[in-house]
mmCIF file of C-alpha atoms in Angstrom:
data_model
loop_
_atom_site.group_PDB
_atom_site.id
_atom_site.type_symbol
_atom_site.label_atom_id
_atom_site.label_comp_id
_atom_site.label_asym_id
_atom_site.label_seq_id
_atom_site.Cartn_x
_atom_site.Cartn_y
_atom_site.Cartn_z
ATOM 1 C CA MET A 433 202.690 48.595 168.481
ATOM 2 C CA THR A 434 206.435 49.555 167.232
ATOM 3 C CA THR A 435 209.106 47.851 168.494
ATOM 4 C CA GLY A 436 211.016 48.942 171.329
ATOM 5 C CA THR A 437 208.049 50.872 172.657
ATOM 6 C CA SER A 438 208.228 48.736 175.909
ATOM 7 C CA LYS A 439 211.993 47.787 176.371
ATOM 8 C CA HIS A 440 213.041 50.980 178.692
ATOM 9 C CA LEU A 441 210.230 49.075 181.031
ATOM 10 C CA VAL A 442 211.652 45.884 181.321
ATOM 11 C CA ASP A 443 213.641 45.174 184.683
ATOM 12 C CA PRO A 444 217.375 45.173 183.658
ATOM 13 C CA GLU A 445 217.802 41.656 185.470
ATOM 14 C CA ILE A 446 215.726 39.992 182.818
ATOM 15 C CA MET A 447 216.649 41.752 179.940
ATOM 16 C CA GLY A 448 219.176 39.342 178.809
ATOM 17 C CA LEU A 449 216.269 36.037 178.591
ATOM 18 C CA LEU A 450 215.247 38.295 175.224
ATOM 19 C CA ASP A 451 218.540 37.484 173.478
ATOM 20 C CA ILE A 452 218.243 33.775 174.426
ATOM 21 C CA LEU A 453 214.260 32.983 173.873
ATOM 22 C CA PRO A 454 213.465 32.953 170.027
ATOM 23 C CA PRO A 455 210.491 35.020 168.738
ATOM 24 C CA LEU A 456 207.649 33.004 168.599
ATOM 25 C CA ASP A 457 206.460 32.903 164.817
ATOM 26 C CA LEU A 458 203.466 30.592 165.262
ATOM 27 C CA THR A 459 201.609 29.145 161.816
ATOM 28 C CA ASN A 460 200.479 25.914 161.012
ATOM 29 C CA GLU A 461 203.308 25.738 158.791
ATOM 30 C CA THR A 462 205.812 26.666 161.518
ATOM 31 C CA LEU A 463 204.239 24.647 164.273
ATOM 32 C CA ALA A 464 205.945 21.395 164.076
ATOM 33 C CA GLN A 465 209.571 23.529 163.522
ATOM 34 C CA THR A 466 208.752 25.254 166.624
ATOM 35 C CA ARG A 467 207.753 22.485 169.027
ATOM 36 C CA ALA A 468 211.200 20.356 167.652
ATOM 37 C CA MET A 469 213.122 23.314 168.370
ATOM 38 C CA LEU A 470 211.411 24.209 172.009
ATOM 39 C CA SER A 471 211.729 20.477 173.087
ATOM 40 C CA GLU A 472 215.497 20.649 171.995
ATOM 41 C CA MET A 473 215.844 23.783 173.872
ATOM 42 C CA ASN A 474 214.403 22.185 176.873
ATOM 43 C CA ALA A 475 216.140 19.092 176.592
ATOM 44 C CA GLN A 476 219.433 21.231 176.852
ATOM 45 C CA LEU A 477 218.390 22.933 179.866
ATOM 46 C CA LEU A 478 217.510 20.018 181.578
ATOM 47 C CA THR A 479 220.851 18.507 181.691
ATOM 48 C CA GLY A 480 222.684 20.859 183.380
ATOM 49 C CA LEU A 481 220.051 20.763 186.661
ATOM 50 C CA PRO A 482 220.820 20.244 190.126
ATOM 51 C CA GLU A 483 220.456 16.900 191.419
ATOM 52 C CA PHE A 484 217.202 15.975 194.034
ATOM 53 C CA PRO A 485 217.752 12.686 195.677
ATOM 54 C CA ASP A 486 215.145 12.993 197.881
ATOM 55 C CA ILE A 487 212.502 13.171 195.022
ATOM 56 C CA SER A 488 211.510 10.079 193.180
ATOM 57 C CA VAL A 489 209.936 10.832 189.454
ATOM 58 C CA ARG A 490 208.155 8.018 187.479
ATOM 59 C CA GLU A 491 206.339 8.317 184.274
ATOM 60 C CA GLN A 492 203.224 6.833 183.541
ATOM 61 C CA TYR A 493 200.201 6.692 181.403
ATOM 62 C CA ILE A 494 196.615 6.816 183.367
ATOM 63 C CA ALA A 495 193.516 5.819 181.331
ATOM 64 C CA GLY A 496 192.465 9.130 179.737
ATOM 65 C CA PRO A 497 188.840 10.824 179.064
ATOM 66 C CA GLU A 498 186.450 8.530 177.704
ATOM 67 C CA GLY A 499 186.876 7.580 174.147
ATOM 68 C CA ALA A 500 190.087 9.027 174.072
ATOM 69 C CA PRO A 501 194.117 7.948 174.468
ATOM 70 C CA ASP A 502 195.414 7.207 177.551
ATOM 71 C CA VAL A 503 197.286 10.118 179.263
ATOM 72 C CA ARG A 504 200.982 10.492 180.108
ATOM 73 C CA VAL A 505 201.782 12.321 183.682
ATOM 74 C CA LEU A 506 205.197 12.251 185.384
ATOM 75 C CA VAL A 507 204.434 11.815 189.277
ATOM 76 C CA TYR A 508 206.939 13.081 191.817
ATOM 77 C CA LEU A 509 206.801 11.864 195.281
ATOM 78 C CA PRO A 510 209.258 12.842 198.184
ATOM 79 C CA LYS A 511 211.513 10.562 199.720
ATOM 80 C CA ASN A 512 211.775 9.823 203.520
ATOM 81 C CA VAL A 513 209.171 11.926 204.930
ATOM 82 C CA PRO A 514 205.709 11.085 206.583
ATOM 83 C CA THR A 515 202.950 10.307 204.584
ATOM 84 C CA PRO A 516 200.451 11.480 203.870
ATOM 85 C CA VAL A 517 201.461 14.572 202.333
ATOM 86 C CA PRO A 518 199.970 17.113 200.318
ATOM 87 C CA ALA A 519 199.639 17.126 196.377
ATOM 88 C CA LEU A 520 200.253 19.541 193.579
ATOM 89 C CA LEU A 521 198.590 18.695 189.999
ATOM 90 C CA TRP A 522 200.931 20.563 187.756
ATOM 91 C CA ILE A 523 199.986 21.863 183.968
ATOM 92 C CA HIS A 524 202.609 23.113 181.678
ATOM 93 C CA GLY A 525 202.681 26.055 179.723
ATOM 94 C CA GLY A 526 202.786 26.882 175.901
ATOM 95 C CA GLY A 527 199.953 28.456 174.722
ATOM 96 C CA TYR A 528 197.792 25.370 174.420
ATOM 97 C CA VAL A 529 199.983 24.568 171.447
ATOM 98 C CA ILE A 530 203.300 24.013 172.596
ATOM 99 C CA GLY A 531 205.193 22.078 175.252
ATOM 100 C CA ASN A 532 205.210 19.213 177.388
ATOM 101 C CA ALA A 533 204.961 17.939 181.210
ATOM 102 C CA ASP A 534 209.303 17.391 181.329
ATOM 103 C CA GLN A 535 209.645 21.243 180.627
ATOM 104 C CA ALA A 536 208.595 21.762 184.586
ATOM 105 C CA ASP A 537 210.890 19.434 186.359
ATOM 106 C CA LEU A 538 213.215 21.677 188.182
ATOM 107 C CA GLN A 539 210.074 23.601 189.108
ATOM 108 C CA MET A 540 208.260 20.433 190.591
ATOM 109 C CA LYS A 541 211.303 19.478 192.497
ATOM 110 C CA SER A 542 212.096 22.899 193.705
ATOM 111 C CA ILE A 543 208.387 23.083 194.923
ATOM 112 C CA ILE A 544 208.085 19.779 196.272
ATOM 113 C CA SER A 545 211.854 20.453 198.126
ATOM 114 C CA ALA A 546 210.685 23.916 199.553
ATOM 115 C CA THR A 547 206.367 22.360 200.279
ATOM 116 C CA GLY A 548 206.991 18.599 201.376
ATOM 117 C CA CYS A 549 204.327 18.288 198.602
ATOM 118 C CA ALA A 550 203.886 15.573 195.927
ATOM 119 C CA ALA A 551 203.165 16.878 192.399
ATOM 120 C CA VAL A 552 201.481 15.133 189.265
ATOM 121 C CA ALA A 553 202.458 16.825 185.770
ATOM 122 C CA VAL A 554 200.046 16.438 183.212
ATOM 123 C CA ASP A 555 201.185 15.901 179.619
ATOM 124 C CA TYR A 556 197.846 17.054 178.563
ATOM 125 C CA ARG A 557 197.051 16.636 174.249
ATOM 126 C CA LEU A 558 197.815 20.168 172.427
ATOM 127 C CA ALA A 559 195.656 22.022 169.821
ATOM 128 C CA PRO A 560 195.095 22.517 167.246
ATOM 129 C CA GLU A 561 195.654 18.472 166.652
ATOM 130 C CA THR A 562 193.093 18.291 170.005
ATOM 131 C CA PRO A 563 191.039 21.654 170.265
ATOM 132 C CA HIS A 564 189.051 21.837 173.530
ATOM 133 C CA PRO A 565 187.222 19.933 175.552
ATOM 134 C CA GLY A 566 190.330 17.546 175.079
ATOM 135 C CA PRO A 567 193.184 19.327 177.094
ATOM 136 C CA VAL A 568 190.909 20.328 179.435
ATOM 137 C CA GLU A 569 189.523 16.520 179.925
ATOM 138 C CA ASP A 570 192.971 15.146 180.177
ATOM 139 C CA CYS A 571 193.529 17.384 182.807
ATOM 140 C CA TYR A 572 190.550 16.046 185.044
ATOM 141 C CA ALA A 573 191.701 12.598 184.128
ATOM 142 C CA ALA A 574 194.712 13.367 186.072
ATOM 143 C CA LEU A 575 193.472 14.948 188.936
ATOM 144 C CA LYS A 576 190.762 12.171 189.240
ATOM 145 C CA TRP A 577 193.312 9.563 188.812
ATOM 146 C CA LEU A 578 195.148 11.586 191.605
ATOM 147 C CA TYR A 579 192.347 11.522 193.949
ATOM 148 C CA THR A 580 191.277 8.378 193.545
ATOM 149 C CA ASN A 581 194.659 6.765 193.827
ATOM 150 C CA ALA A 582 195.775 9.039 196.518
ATOM 151 C CA SER A 583 196.519 6.564 199.559
ATOM 152 C CA SER A 584 198.421 4.054 197.457
ATOM 153 C CA LEU A 585 200.651 7.273 196.278
ATOM 154 C CA GLY A 586 201.291 8.776 199.728
ATOM 155 C CA VAL A 587 198.816 11.412 199.327
ATOM 156 C CA ASP A 588 196.153 12.879 201.364
ATOM 157 C CA ALA A 589 193.359 13.093 199.226
ATOM 158 C CA SER A 590 191.799 16.220 201.144
ATOM 159 C CA ARG A 591 195.152 18.553 200.284
ATOM 160 C CA ILE A 592 195.191 18.392 196.310
ATOM 161 C CA ALA A 593 195.845 21.991 195.024
ATOM 162 C CA ILE A 594 196.437 22.647 191.087
ATOM 163 C CA GLY A 595 198.635 25.201 189.308
ATOM 164 C CA GLY A 596 199.654 26.270 185.775
ATOM 165 C CA ASP A 597 201.788 28.538 184.243
ATOM 166 C CA SER A 598 200.648 30.758 181.124
ATOM 167 C CA ALA A 599 198.037 28.442 178.857
ATOM 168 C CA GLY A 600 198.805 25.714 181.785
ATOM 169 C CA GLY A 601 197.197 28.417 184.145
ATOM 170 C CA GLY A 602 194.262 28.711 181.989
ATOM 171 C CA LEU A 603 193.695 24.959 181.818
ATOM 172 C CA THR A 604 194.210 25.551 185.711
ATOM 173 C CA ALA A 605 191.473 28.139 186.324
ATOM 174 C CA CYS A 606 189.490 25.797 183.746
ATOM 175 C CA LEU A 607 189.788 23.001 185.546
ATOM 176 C CA ALA A 608 188.932 24.716 188.903
ATOM 177 C CA LEU A 609 185.242 25.591 187.251
ATOM 178 C CA LEU A 610 184.566 22.218 185.984
ATOM 179 C CA THR A 611 185.718 20.553 189.278
ATOM 180 C CA ARG A 612 183.708 22.688 191.154
ATOM 181 C CA ASP A 613 180.642 21.999 188.876
ATOM 182 C CA ARG A 614 181.226 18.356 188.769
ATOM 183 C CA GLY A 615 181.663 17.709 192.581
ATOM 184 C CA GLU A 616 183.551 14.954 192.385
ATOM 185 C CA VAL A 617 186.945 15.992 193.751
ATOM 186 C CA PRO A 618 188.040 18.262 196.674
ATOM 187 C CA LEU A 619 190.385 21.223 195.946
ATOM 188 C CA ILE A 620 191.980 23.565 198.434
ATOM 189 C CA PHE A 621 194.029 25.734 196.014
ATOM 190 C CA GLN A 622 194.663 27.051 192.433
ATOM 191 C CA LEU A 623 197.902 28.552 191.622
ATOM 192 C CA LEU A 624 197.650 30.820 188.292
ATOM 193 C CA ILE A 625 200.685 31.901 187.110
ATOM 194 C CA TYR A 626 200.492 34.369 184.426
ATOM 195 C CA PRO A 627 197.413 32.642 183.326
ATOM 196 C CA MET A 628 196.159 32.760 179.427
ATOM 197 C CA LEU A 629 192.430 32.972 180.115
ATOM 198 C CA ASP A 630 190.288 35.021 177.867
ATOM 199 C CA ASP A 631 190.463 34.528 174.196
ATOM 200 C CA ARG A 632 188.317 38.036 173.366
ATOM 201 C CA THR A 633 191.589 40.291 174.700
ATOM 202 C CA VAL A 634 192.568 38.633 170.885
ATOM 203 C CA THR A 635 190.079 41.159 169.337
ATOM 204 C CA THR A 636 189.813 43.969 172.022
ATOM 205 C CA ALA A 637 189.678 47.464 170.570
ATOM 206 C CA ASP A 638 191.912 49.157 172.900
ATOM 207 C CA PRO A 639 195.255 46.679 173.724
ATOM 208 C CA HIS A 640 197.255 47.904 176.398
ATOM 209 C CA PRO A 641 200.055 50.133 175.085
ATOM 210 C CA TYR A 642 202.703 48.234 176.491
ATOM 211 C CA THR A 643 202.175 44.530 177.397
ATOM 212 C CA GLY A 644 203.178 41.746 174.689
ATOM 213 C CA GLU A 645 205.738 42.877 172.760
ATOM 214 C CA TYR A 646 208.116 40.182 174.219
ATOM 215 C CA VAL A 647 207.889 36.521 174.606
ATOM 216 C CA TRP A 648 204.295 35.828 174.045
ATOM 217 C CA THR A 649 202.575 38.542 171.831
ATOM 218 C CA PRO A 650 199.284 38.823 170.368
ATOM 219 C CA GLN A 651 199.963 37.567 167.291
ATOM 220 C CA ALA A 652 201.077 34.210 169.083
ATOM 221 C CA ASN A 653 197.847 34.720 171.435
ATOM 222 C CA HIS A 654 195.558 34.671 168.110
ATOM 223 C CA PHE A 655 197.031 31.451 167.060
ATOM 224 C CA GLY A 656 197.436 29.848 170.574
ATOM 225 C CA TRP A 657 193.195 30.847 170.773
ATOM 226 C CA SER A 658 192.025 29.639 167.639
ATOM 227 C CA ALA A 659 194.058 26.329 167.814
ATOM 228 C CA LEU A 660 192.068 25.316 170.758
ATOM 229 C CA LEU A 661 188.599 27.017 170.117
ATOM 230 C CA GLY A 662 189.087 25.439 166.474
ATOM 231 C CA GLN A 663 187.146 29.208 165.737
ATOM 232 C CA GLU A 664 188.171 32.509 165.439
ATOM 233 C CA PRO A 665 188.559 33.709 169.127
ATOM 234 C CA GLY A 666 186.193 36.365 170.739
ATOM 235 C CA GLY A 667 183.113 35.124 169.545
ATOM 236 C CA PRO A 668 179.519 34.200 171.243
ATOM 237 C CA ASP A 669 179.621 30.494 172.054
ATOM 238 C CA VAL A 670 183.033 30.098 173.881
ATOM 239 C CA SER A 671 182.872 27.379 176.713
ATOM 240 C CA PRO A 672 183.836 28.900 180.178
ATOM 241 C CA TYR A 673 185.966 25.467 180.530
ATOM 242 C CA ALA A 674 187.490 26.704 177.352
ATOM 243 C CA ALA A 675 188.500 30.466 178.493
ATOM 244 C CA ALA A 676 188.072 30.973 182.038
ATOM 245 C CA ALA A 677 186.943 34.493 181.944
ATOM 246 C CA ARG A 678 184.066 33.572 180.212
ATOM 247 C CA ALA A 679 182.423 31.950 183.353
ATOM 248 C CA THR A 680 179.618 34.051 184.569
ATOM 249 C CA ASN A 681 179.511 32.513 188.237
ATOM 250 C CA LEU A 682 183.317 32.041 190.036
ATOM 251 C CA GLU A 683 181.294 31.408 193.351
ATOM 252 C CA GLY A 684 182.666 28.503 195.201
ATOM 253 C CA LEU A 685 186.039 28.274 193.745
ATOM 254 C CA PRO A 686 189.246 26.948 195.938
ATOM 255 C CA PRO A 687 191.125 30.186 196.899
ATOM 256 C CA ALA A 688 193.475 31.480 194.331
ATOM 257 C CA LEU A 689 197.136 33.074 193.657
ATOM 258 C CA ILE A 690 197.619 35.105 190.476
ATOM 259 C CA GLY A 691 201.015 36.299 189.478
ATOM 260 C CA VAL A 692 202.397 38.400 186.618
ATOM 261 C CA GLY A 693 204.208 40.676 185.265
ATOM 262 C CA THR A 694 203.554 44.361 184.124
ATOM 263 C CA LEU A 695 204.547 43.936 180.468
ATOM 264 C CA ASP A 696 202.907 40.607 180.220
ATOM 265 C CA LEU A 697 200.087 40.285 177.411
ATOM 266 C CA PHE A 698 197.985 38.745 180.046
ATOM 267 C CA LEU A 699 198.281 41.376 182.470
ATOM 268 C CA GLU A 700 194.541 42.895 182.389
ATOM 269 C CA GLU A 701 192.592 39.834 181.773
ATOM 270 C CA ASP A 702 194.373 38.536 185.045
ATOM 271 C CA ILE A 703 193.827 41.981 187.015
ATOM 272 C CA GLU A 704 190.070 41.470 185.710
ATOM 273 C CA TYR A 705 190.065 37.892 187.083
ATOM 274 C CA ALA A 706 191.347 38.375 190.681
ATOM 275 C CA ARG A 707 188.936 41.225 190.541
ATOM 276 C CA ARG A 708 185.969 38.973 190.007
ATOM 277 C CA LEU A 709 187.035 36.015 192.128
ATOM 278 C CA ILE A 710 187.197 38.569 195.152
ATOM 279 C CA ARG A 711 184.041 39.884 194.225
ATOM 280 C CA ALA A 712 182.752 36.059 194.403
ATOM 281 C CA GLY A 713 184.152 35.776 198.000
ATOM 282 C CA VAL A 714 187.227 33.417 196.986
ATOM 283 C CA PRO A 715 190.097 34.184 198.824
ATOM 284 C CA THR A 716 192.681 35.380 196.380
ATOM 285 C CA GLU A 717 196.146 36.921 196.304
ATOM 286 C CA LEU A 718 196.888 39.179 192.798
ATOM 287 C CA HIS A 719 200.717 39.769 192.964
ATOM 288 C CA ILE A 720 201.919 42.463 189.831
ATOM 289 C CA TYR A 721 205.713 42.471 189.026
ATOM 290 C CA PRO A 722 207.204 45.576 187.664
ATOM 291 C CA GLY A 723 209.322 45.141 184.467
ATOM 292 C CA GLY A 724 208.038 41.449 183.872
ATOM 293 C CA PHE A 725 207.400 40.205 180.830
ATOM 294 C CA HIS A 726 205.932 36.580 179.633
ATOM 295 C CA ALA A 727 207.662 33.577 181.456
ATOM 296 C CA PHE A 728 210.281 36.272 183.319
ATOM 297 C CA PRO A 729 210.900 33.591 185.934
ATOM 298 C CA MET A 730 212.977 31.923 183.954
ATOM 299 C CA VAL A 731 215.767 34.154 184.939
ATOM 300 C CA ALA A 732 215.836 32.924 188.762
ATOM 301 C CA GLU A 733 218.899 34.907 189.781
ATOM 302 C CA ALA A 734 216.689 38.168 189.359
ATOM 303 C CA LYS A 735 215.072 39.306 192.469
ATOM 304 C CA VAL A 736 211.911 40.288 190.717
ATOM 305 C CA SER A 737 211.695 36.338 189.890
ATOM 306 C CA GLN A 738 212.814 35.577 193.292
ATOM 307 C CA ALA A 739 210.125 37.695 195.016
ATOM 308 C CA PHE A 740 207.476 35.705 192.713
ATOM 309 C CA ILE A 741 208.495 32.482 193.229
ATOM 310 C CA ARG A 742 208.711 33.299 197.355
ATOM 311 C CA ASP A 743 204.886 34.897 197.328
ATOM 312 C CA TYR A 744 203.730 31.391 195.294
ATOM 313 C CA LEU A 745 205.916 29.148 197.303
ATOM 314 C CA ASN A 746 204.490 31.186 200.720
ATOM 315 C CA ALA A 747 200.754 30.676 199.120
ATOM 316 C CA LEU A 748 200.932 27.119 198.898
ATOM 317 C CA THR A 749 202.302 26.188 202.009
ATOM 318 C CA ARG A 750 199.616 27.935 203.803
ATOM 319 C CA ALA A 751 197.139 26.455 202.233
ATOM 320 C CA PHE A 752 198.593 22.995 202.568
ATOM 321 C CA ASN A 753 199.061 23.838 206.268
ATOM 322 C CA GLN A 754 195.373 25.283 206.392
ATOM 323 C CA SER A 755 193.623 21.923 205.151
#
């Protein structure tokens, strides 16, 4: 794709973000440097955040999958509310190779303020150091811990939702499949924010002409999937617990919301997954935001971002209240 081919389609209110976000040149050689740069950027962003005195946050290490290290989680609990409250298990984005639980701090606190839930953010192990199934098993360990310890946390074990953005959205979809198949934890909702679902996108012969120019590119996508799978993406033997789009049966999954921008590399795989969920009888909302590239809600004051945030908060609130 030639540079600039989709610029005329970008929502003007989010255009400025492209000047701030560095292009992700992800290789084995640049990965450590990219992680350090993004971590520093995130730390700076977190310093200027508003206070949320009605929410307590604590770091905790919980038992990981069998034979694996403990998993770090951040536990967010609303103060001065009648318990038990519903809960959201949150899985951060970063292409399976970058990011940490701390980056969603403002988002977690905003969700808690709007819905009255508790939240647990998972610091799953990253690829390529930990390929599949390590990341999704870390998330399952955190979900199982949340469910098992619900009463001591003041959480209603019958009202647990899972959610995440980008690779975290992909892990959320995989975790929903794994949780359905293991039958140990009931889930009421899956919040899939521009989820990374299908490794076969990397090898498609017919790429979308206007997606993936900004933030998360085909090159970054190829690197992320290769790191997670430990092999070339698009091959025949990829588990649906690694790439949820590979699942042949989507019946019995929790209700879902999928939201994505029209310029996001994941646009078509997200639309297709929503179509298949609906066809499998899973109550599903699909929202497509014109002019949105990957991670556009970072510009929180833009109208298109406010629409997205309002849509997913409404869906979460309904899910928590219905159950």
